[in-house]
């Protein structure tokens, strides 16, 4: 079985500052994938970043980076230089053989960026 | 290239009525997923298809729910009869070569059952 835990229901950050959204996971699979999605108030789910369990380096995509600590089973999303448009729900998800490759999503973290 | 297309975007119906949600995946994607999102339960996978074949429908809540994918460019999720507890946002998503690739989500259908 696999599980995703996002312990922060809500986060606040000042515009232009960096923010870290936490995600821990539980799996016994040696191979798995970790994803982050953004859901703005308009409702659509937008893919942000992916990290494979065997990737040697932390994934980065523009202002998004994934702080992957395999031993701690954490895959935190770091957003640098926050913008007002970053205000949204953020979901962490994983895929692995133990879950029959069915994506498991966390409950999400609501991020509000203040001007 | 157009993204995943869902219709309708909003649906309001009365309890007992049949509801059909539609999805057109991104051309060339061989996996299609149906999700349901509620405040109480978060994002739940209902069913997914690979090459038009249903692979896992263990997330389908009950027999009132059914899903089909008659061809690579079209899928439906049907609820018959609908109940108020089915009110949710239903997402369709697709991806290419499955498991470790990101999913591309449609805009969702907001269903309200009165």
PDB file of C-alpha atoms in Angstrom:
ATOM      1  CA  UNK A   1       0.000   0.000   0.000  1.00  0.00           C
ATOM      2  CA  UNK A   2       1.092   3.561  -0.539  1.00  0.00           C
ATOM      3  CA  UNK A   3       0.157   6.717   1.300  1.00  0.00           C
ATOM      4  CA  UNK A   4       0.699  10.436   0.874  1.00  0.00           C
ATOM      5  CA  UNK A   5       0.520  12.840   3.804  1.00  0.00           C
ATOM      6  CA  UNK A   6       0.321  16.598   3.521  1.00  0.00           C
ATOM      7  CA  UNK A   7       0.259  17.950   7.065  1.00  0.00           C
ATOM      8  CA  UNK A   8      -0.253  21.624   6.270  1.00  0.00           C
ATOM      9  CA  UNK A   9      -3.893  22.360   5.476  1.00  0.00           C
ATOM     10  CA  UNK A  10      -3.067  26.018   4.895  1.00  0.00           C
ATOM     11  CA  UNK A  11       0.032  28.143   4.347  1.00  0.00           C
ATOM     12  CA  UNK A  12       0.589  31.877   4.013  1.00  0.00           C
ATOM     13  CA  UNK A  13       3.548  33.572   2.374  1.00  0.00           C
ATOM     14  CA  UNK A  14       4.519  37.099   1.483  1.00  0.00           C
ATOM     15  CA  UNK A  15       4.870  37.917  -2.174  1.00  0.00           C
ATOM     16  CA  UNK A  16       8.442  37.407  -3.469  1.00  0.00           C
ATOM     17  CA  UNK A  17       9.378  35.134  -0.594  1.00  0.00           C
ATOM     18  CA  UNK A  18      10.036  31.404  -0.861  1.00  0.00           C
ATOM     19  CA  UNK A  19       7.698  28.813   0.627  1.00  0.00           C
ATOM     20  CA  UNK A  20       7.993  25.074   1.251  1.00  0.00           C
ATOM     21  CA  UNK A  21       4.993  22.776   1.095  1.00  0.00           C
ATOM     22  CA  UNK A  22       5.477  19.503   2.893  1.00  0.00           C
ATOM     23  CA  UNK A  23       4.774  16.029   1.564  1.00  0.00           C
ATOM     24  CA  UNK A  24       5.694  12.716   3.105  1.00  0.00           C
ATOM     25  CA  UNK A  25       4.970   9.359   1.593  1.00  0.00           C
ATOM     26  CA  UNK A  26       4.937   5.750   2.574  1.00  0.00           C
ATOM     27  CA  UNK A  27       5.682   2.887   0.250  1.00  0.00           C
ATOM     28  CA  UNK A  28       7.645  -0.317   0.154  1.00  0.00           C
ATOM     29  CA  UNK A  29       8.273  -0.068  -3.573  1.00  0.00           C
ATOM     30  CA  UNK A  30      11.859   0.403  -4.685  1.00  0.00           C
ATOM     31  CA  UNK A  31      10.662   2.312  -7.723  1.00  0.00           C
ATOM     32  CA  UNK A  32       8.053   5.045  -7.653  1.00  0.00           C
ATOM     33  CA  UNK A  33       7.227   8.478  -8.961  1.00  0.00           C
ATOM     34  CA  UNK A  34       6.261  11.630  -7.078  1.00  0.00           C
ATOM     35  CA  UNK A  35       4.244  14.482  -8.532  1.00  0.00           C
ATOM     36  CA  UNK A  36       3.015  17.904  -7.531  1.00  0.00           C
ATOM     37  CA  UNK A  37      -0.109  19.502  -8.974  1.00  0.00           C
ATOM     38  CA  UNK A  38      -1.577  22.961  -8.545  1.00  0.00           C
ATOM     39  CA  UNK A  39      -5.307  23.614  -8.409  1.00  0.00           C
ATOM     40  CA  UNK A  40      -6.226  27.304  -8.607  1.00  0.00           C
ATOM     41  CA  UNK A  41      -9.662  28.564  -7.660  1.00  0.00           C
ATOM     42  CA  UNK A  42     -10.816  28.006 -11.239  1.00  0.00           C
ATOM     43  CA  UNK A  43     -10.636  24.287 -10.509  1.00  0.00           C
ATOM     44  CA  UNK A  44      -8.315  22.794 -13.096  1.00  0.00           C
ATOM     45  CA  UNK A  45      -5.441  20.548 -12.023  1.00  0.00           C
ATOM     46  CA  UNK A  46      -2.087  21.670 -13.360  1.00  0.00           C
ATOM     47  CA  UNK A  47       0.998  19.465 -13.332  1.00  0.00           C
ATOM     48  CA  UNK A  48       4.013  21.204 -11.809  1.00  0.00           C
ATOM     49  CA  UNK A  49       6.906  18.828 -11.269  1.00  0.00           C
ATOM     50  CA  UNK A  50       7.939  15.168 -11.171  1.00  0.00           C
ATOM     51  CA  UNK A  51      10.594  13.256  -9.243  1.00  0.00           C
ATOM     52  CA  UNK A  52      11.520   9.651  -9.897  1.00  0.00           C
ATOM     53  CA  UNK A  53      12.736   7.592  -6.973  1.00  0.00           C
ATOM     54  CA  UNK A  54      15.982   6.763  -8.742  1.00  0.00           C
ATOM     55  CA  UNK A  55      16.682  10.293  -9.934  1.00  0.00           C
ATOM     56  CA  UNK A  56      19.999  11.424  -8.517  1.00  0.00           C
ATOM     57  CA  UNK A  57      19.182  15.107  -8.559  1.00  0.00           C
ATOM     58  CA  UNK A  58      16.247  17.023  -7.200  1.00  0.00           C
ATOM     59  CA  UNK A  59      13.801  18.031  -9.894  1.00  0.00           C
ATOM     60  CA  UNK A  60      13.447  21.694 -10.828  1.00  0.00           C
ATOM     61  CA  UNK A  61      10.992  23.478 -13.115  1.00  0.00           C
ATOM     62  CA  UNK A  62      11.370  27.221 -13.200  1.00  0.00           C
ATOM     63  CA  UNK A  63      10.441  28.570  -9.772  1.00  0.00           C
ATOM     64  CA  UNK A  64       9.448  25.115  -8.567  1.00  0.00           C
ATOM     65  CA  UNK A  65      11.868  22.658  -7.066  1.00  0.00           C
ATOM     66  CA  UNK A  66      11.348  19.402  -5.285  1.00  0.00           C
ATOM     67  CA  UNK A  67      13.355  18.765  -2.139  1.00  0.00           C
ATOM     68  CA  UNK A  68      13.541  14.982  -2.341  1.00  0.00           C
ATOM     69  CA  UNK A  69      14.864  13.213   0.750  1.00  0.00           C
ATOM     70  CA  UNK A  70      14.506   9.528   0.061  1.00  0.00           C
ATOM     71  CA  UNK A  71      15.644   8.275   3.450  1.00  0.00           C
ATOM     72  CA  UNK A  72      13.086  10.492   5.153  1.00  0.00           C
ATOM     73  CA  UNK A  73      10.447   9.691   2.534  1.00  0.00           C
ATOM     74  CA  UNK A  74       9.736  13.325   1.929  1.00  0.00           C
ATOM     75  CA  UNK A  75       9.164  15.228  -1.300  1.00  0.00           C
ATOM     76  CA  UNK A  76       8.617  18.845  -0.361  1.00  0.00           C
ATOM     77  CA  UNK A  77       7.747  21.438  -2.982  1.00  0.00           C
ATOM     78  CA  UNK A  78       9.691  24.670  -2.838  1.00  0.00           C
ATOM     79  CA  UNK A  79       8.293  27.713  -4.612  1.00  0.00           C
ATOM     80  CA  UNK A  80      10.779  30.530  -4.922  1.00  0.00           C
ATOM     81  CA  UNK A  81       9.862  34.184  -5.349  1.00  0.00           C
ATOM     82  CA  UNK A  82       6.156  33.649  -4.676  1.00  0.00           C
ATOM     83  CA  UNK A  83       3.661  35.456  -6.872  1.00  0.00           C
ATOM     84  CA  UNK A  84       0.038  36.327  -6.229  1.00  0.00           C
ATOM     85  CA  UNK A  85      -0.918  33.834  -8.921  1.00  0.00           C
ATOM     86  CA  UNK A  86       0.618  31.046  -6.861  1.00  0.00           C
ATOM     87  CA  UNK A  87      -2.353  31.203  -4.506  1.00  0.00           C
ATOM     88  CA  UNK A  88      -3.991  27.796  -4.973  1.00  0.00           C
ATOM     89  CA  UNK A  89      -4.360  24.298  -3.609  1.00  0.00           C
ATOM     90  CA  UNK A  90      -1.290  22.106  -4.060  1.00  0.00           C
ATOM     91  CA  UNK A  91      -1.472  18.335  -4.213  1.00  0.00           C
ATOM     92  CA  UNK A  92       1.304  15.815  -3.808  1.00  0.00           C
ATOM     93  CA  UNK A  93       0.836  12.431  -5.468  1.00  0.00           C
ATOM     94  CA  UNK A  94       2.737   9.213  -5.996  1.00  0.00           C
ATOM     95  CA  UNK A  95       2.636   6.230  -8.289  1.00  0.00           C
ATOM     96  CA  UNK A  96       4.193   2.850  -7.650  1.00  0.00           C
ATOM     97  CA  UNK A  97       3.768  -0.833  -8.177  1.00  0.00           C
ATOM     98  CA  UNK A  98       2.502  -1.313  -4.631  1.00  0.00           C
ATOM     99  CA  UNK A  99      -0.498   0.782  -5.524  1.00  0.00           C
ATOM    100  CA  UNK A 100      -0.934  -1.026  -8.820  1.00  0.00           C
ATOM    101  CA  UNK A 101       0.267   2.183 -10.478  1.00  0.00           C
ATOM    102  CA  UNK A 102      -2.910   3.923  -9.406  1.00  0.00           C
ATOM    103  CA  UNK A 103      -2.002   7.474  -8.382  1.00  0.00           C
ATOM    104  CA  UNK A 104      -2.409   8.260  -4.696  1.00  0.00           C
ATOM    105  CA  UNK A 105      -3.073  11.913  -3.906  1.00  0.00           C
ATOM    106  CA  UNK A 106      -2.609  13.790  -0.654  1.00  0.00           C
ATOM    107  CA  UNK A 107      -5.388  15.960   0.788  1.00  0.00           C
ATOM    108  CA  UNK A 108      -3.697  19.105  -0.409  1.00  0.00           C
ATOM    109  CA  UNK A 109      -2.316  22.326   1.050  1.00  0.00           C
ATOM    110  CA  UNK A 110      -3.953  25.682   0.493  1.00  0.00           C
ATOM    111  CA  UNK A 111      -1.384  28.388  -0.220  1.00  0.00           C
ATOM    112  CA  UNK A 112      -2.244  32.056   0.028  1.00  0.00           C
ATOM    113  CA  UNK A 113       0.253  34.620  -1.198  1.00  0.00           C
ATOM    114  CA  UNK A 114      -0.087  38.056   0.396  1.00  0.00           C
ATOM    115  CA  UNK A 115       0.915  41.231  -1.463  1.00  0.00           C
TER     116      UNK A 115
ATOM    117  CA  UNK B   1      -2.817  20.985 -29.223  1.00  0.00           C
ATOM    118  CA  UNK B   2      -6.089  20.919 -27.319  1.00  0.00           C
ATOM    119  CA  UNK B   3      -6.001  19.593 -23.818  1.00  0.00           C
ATOM    120  CA  UNK B   4      -8.385  17.136 -22.246  1.00  0.00           C
ATOM    121  CA  UNK B   5     -11.933  18.202 -23.014  1.00  0.00           C
ATOM    122  CA  UNK B   6     -14.824  17.544 -20.671  1.00  0.00           C
ATOM    123  CA  UNK B   7     -18.498  18.257 -21.043  1.00  0.00           C
ATOM    124  CA  UNK B   8     -20.620  19.557 -19.604  1.00  0.00           C
ATOM    125  CA  UNK B   9     -18.683  21.915 -17.339  1.00  0.00           C
ATOM    126  CA  UNK B  10     -21.614  22.183 -14.975  1.00  0.00           C
ATOM    127  CA  UNK B  11     -24.547  19.860 -14.484  1.00  0.00           C
ATOM    128  CA  UNK B  12     -27.480  20.314 -12.156  1.00  0.00           C
ATOM    129  CA  UNK B  13     -29.962  17.488 -11.972  1.00  0.00           C
ATOM    130  CA  UNK B  14     -32.549  16.016  -9.690  1.00  0.00           C
ATOM    131  CA  UNK B  15     -32.171  12.911  -7.631  1.00  0.00           C
ATOM    132  CA  UNK B  16     -33.009   9.810  -9.622  1.00  0.00           C
ATOM    133  CA  UNK B  17     -32.062  11.222 -12.990  1.00  0.00           C
ATOM    134  CA  UNK B  18     -29.402   9.746 -15.228  1.00  0.00           C
ATOM    135  CA  UNK B  19     -26.235  11.789 -15.655  1.00  0.00           C
ATOM    136  CA  UNK B  20     -23.651  11.310 -18.377  1.00  0.00           C
ATOM    137  CA  UNK B  21     -20.268  12.992 -18.242  1.00  0.00           C
ATOM    138  CA  UNK B  22     -18.068  13.081 -21.303  1.00  0.00           C
ATOM    139  CA  UNK B  23     -14.355  13.213 -21.888  1.00  0.00           C
ATOM    140  CA  UNK B  24     -12.084  13.548 -24.879  1.00  0.00           C
ATOM    141  CA  UNK B  25      -8.465  12.738 -23.988  1.00  0.00           C
ATOM    142  CA  UNK B  26      -5.422  14.264 -25.582  1.00  0.00           C
ATOM    143  CA  UNK B  27      -4.763  12.665 -28.947  1.00  0.00           C
ATOM    144  CA  UNK B  28      -2.158   9.934 -28.682  1.00  0.00           C
ATOM    145  CA  UNK B  29      -2.573   9.349 -24.972  1.00  0.00           C
ATOM    146  CA  UNK B  30      -3.228   5.724 -24.182  1.00  0.00           C
ATOM    147  CA  UNK B  31      -4.315   6.044 -20.547  1.00  0.00           C
ATOM    148  CA  UNK B  32      -7.519   7.685 -19.379  1.00  0.00           C
ATOM    149  CA  UNK B  33      -8.510   8.269 -15.760  1.00  0.00           C
ATOM    150  CA  UNK B  34     -11.755   9.341 -14.103  1.00  0.00           C
ATOM    151  CA  UNK B  35     -11.512  11.070 -10.720  1.00  0.00           C
ATOM    152  CA  UNK B  36     -14.010  12.486  -8.267  1.00  0.00           C
ATOM    153  CA  UNK B  37     -13.154  15.371  -5.941  1.00  0.00           C
ATOM    154  CA  UNK B  38     -15.083  16.308  -2.820  1.00  0.00           C
ATOM    155  CA  UNK B  39     -14.193  18.267   0.264  1.00  0.00           C
ATOM    156  CA  UNK B  40     -14.778  15.246   2.452  1.00  0.00           C
ATOM    157  CA  UNK B  41     -12.864  12.618   0.505  1.00  0.00           C
ATOM    158  CA  UNK B  42     -10.407  14.635  -1.545  1.00  0.00           C
ATOM    159  CA  UNK B  43      -9.417  13.349  -4.975  1.00  0.00           C
ATOM    160  CA  UNK B  44     -10.431   9.761  -5.618  1.00  0.00           C
ATOM    161  CA  UNK B  45      -9.627   7.643  -8.647  1.00  0.00           C
ATOM    162  CA  UNK B  46     -12.781   5.965  -9.909  1.00  0.00           C
ATOM    163  CA  UNK B  47     -11.558   3.983 -12.901  1.00  0.00           C
ATOM    164  CA  UNK B  48      -8.829   4.009 -15.497  1.00  0.00           C
ATOM    165  CA  UNK B  49      -8.465   2.684 -19.012  1.00  0.00           C
ATOM    166  CA  UNK B  50      -5.480   1.610 -21.044  1.00  0.00           C
ATOM    167  CA  UNK B  51      -5.944   1.468 -24.805  1.00  0.00           C
ATOM    168  CA  UNK B  52      -9.713   1.749 -24.283  1.00  0.00           C
ATOM    169  CA  UNK B  53      -9.815  -1.250 -21.939  1.00  0.00           C
ATOM    170  CA  UNK B  54     -10.885  -0.751 -18.310  1.00  0.00           C
ATOM    171  CA  UNK B  55      -7.980  -1.804 -16.118  1.00  0.00           C
ATOM    172  CA  UNK B  56      -9.110  -1.030 -12.597  1.00  0.00           C
ATOM    173  CA  UNK B  57     -12.593   0.026 -11.557  1.00  0.00           C
ATOM    174  CA  UNK B  58     -12.180  -0.684  -7.855  1.00  0.00           C
ATOM    175  CA  UNK B  59     -12.742   2.978  -7.104  1.00  0.00           C
ATOM    176  CA  UNK B  60     -16.211   3.037  -8.618  1.00  0.00           C
ATOM    177  CA  UNK B  61     -18.434   3.605  -5.593  1.00  0.00           C
ATOM    178  CA  UNK B  62     -21.319   1.353  -6.566  1.00  0.00           C
ATOM    179  CA  UNK B  63     -23.263  -0.165  -9.406  1.00  0.00           C
ATOM    180  CA  UNK B  64     -24.955   3.117 -10.132  1.00  0.00           C
ATOM    181  CA  UNK B  65     -21.671   4.235 -11.692  1.00  0.00           C
ATOM    182  CA  UNK B  66     -20.475   2.940 -15.038  1.00  0.00           C
ATOM    183  CA  UNK B  67     -17.783   4.060 -17.460  1.00  0.00           C
ATOM    184  CA  UNK B  68     -17.069   3.259 -21.068  1.00  0.00           C
ATOM    185  CA  UNK B  69     -14.408   4.061 -23.590  1.00  0.00           C
ATOM    186  CA  UNK B  70     -15.706   3.023 -27.021  1.00  0.00           C
ATOM    187  CA  UNK B  71     -12.687   4.458 -28.828  1.00  0.00           C
ATOM    188  CA  UNK B  72      -9.400   6.222 -28.180  1.00  0.00           C
ATOM    189  CA  UNK B  73     -10.920   9.671 -28.333  1.00  0.00           C
ATOM    190  CA  UNK B  74     -14.004   9.382 -26.173  1.00  0.00           C
ATOM    191  CA  UNK B  75     -15.092   8.188 -22.761  1.00  0.00           C
ATOM    192  CA  UNK B  76     -18.229   8.514 -20.673  1.00  0.00           C
ATOM    193  CA  UNK B  77     -18.996   8.247 -16.995  1.00  0.00           C
ATOM    194  CA  UNK B  78     -22.619   7.550 -16.271  1.00  0.00           C
ATOM    195  CA  UNK B  79     -24.497   7.721 -12.992  1.00  0.00           C
ATOM    196  CA  UNK B  80     -27.921   6.103 -12.934  1.00  0.00           C
ATOM    197  CA  UNK B  81     -29.825   6.888 -10.801  1.00  0.00           C
ATOM    198  CA  UNK B  82     -28.068   9.916  -9.374  1.00  0.00           C
ATOM    199  CA  UNK B  83     -28.182  10.786  -5.671  1.00  0.00           C
ATOM    200  CA  UNK B  84     -27.338  14.004  -3.789  1.00  0.00           C
ATOM    201  CA  UNK B  85     -24.178  12.395  -2.379  1.00  0.00           C
ATOM    202  CA  UNK B  86     -22.850  12.125  -5.927  1.00  0.00           C
ATOM    203  CA  UNK B  87     -22.464  15.898  -6.011  1.00  0.00           C
ATOM    204  CA  UNK B  88     -18.781  16.548  -6.698  1.00  0.00           C
ATOM    205  CA  UNK B  89     -16.348  17.689  -9.316  1.00  0.00           C
ATOM    206  CA  UNK B  90     -15.512  14.913 -11.757  1.00  0.00           C
ATOM    207  CA  UNK B  91     -12.196  15.073 -13.551  1.00  0.00           C
ATOM    208  CA  UNK B  92     -10.995  13.197 -16.559  1.00  0.00           C
ATOM    209  CA  UNK B  93      -7.246  12.906 -17.107  1.00  0.00           C
ATOM    210  CA  UNK B  94      -5.047  11.264 -19.682  1.00  0.00           C
ATOM    211  CA  UNK B  95      -1.398  10.477 -20.167  1.00  0.00           C
ATOM    212  CA  UNK B  96       1.034   8.716 -22.398  1.00  0.00           C
ATOM    213  CA  UNK B  97       2.742   5.435 -21.566  1.00  0.00           C
ATOM    214  CA  UNK B  98       1.123   5.511 -18.153  1.00  0.00           C
ATOM    215  CA  UNK B  99       2.505   5.191 -14.758  1.00  0.00           C
ATOM    216  CA  UNK B 100       5.412   7.542 -14.304  1.00  0.00           C
ATOM    217  CA  UNK B 101       4.266  10.246 -16.653  1.00  0.00           C
ATOM    218  CA  UNK B 102       2.295  13.238 -15.449  1.00  0.00           C
ATOM    219  CA  UNK B 103      -1.424  13.240 -16.002  1.00  0.00           C
ATOM    220  CA  UNK B 104      -3.114  15.981 -17.959  1.00  0.00           C
ATOM    221  CA  UNK B 105      -6.393  16.900 -16.379  1.00  0.00           C
ATOM    222  CA  UNK B 106      -9.515  18.249 -17.991  1.00  0.00           C
ATOM    223  CA  UNK B 107     -11.296  21.276 -16.539  1.00  0.00           C
ATOM    224  CA  UNK B 108     -13.717  19.062 -14.626  1.00  0.00           C
ATOM    225  CA  UNK B 109     -17.487  18.747 -14.499  1.00  0.00           C
ATOM    226  CA  UNK B 110     -19.165  20.194 -11.435  1.00  0.00           C
ATOM    227  CA  UNK B 111     -22.159  17.973 -10.716  1.00  0.00           C
ATOM    228  CA  UNK B 112     -24.933  19.012  -8.389  1.00  0.00           C
ATOM    229  CA  UNK B 113     -27.675  16.534  -7.611  1.00  0.00           C
ATOM    230  CA  UNK B 114     -30.672  18.122  -5.903  1.00  0.00           C
TER     231      UNK B 114
END
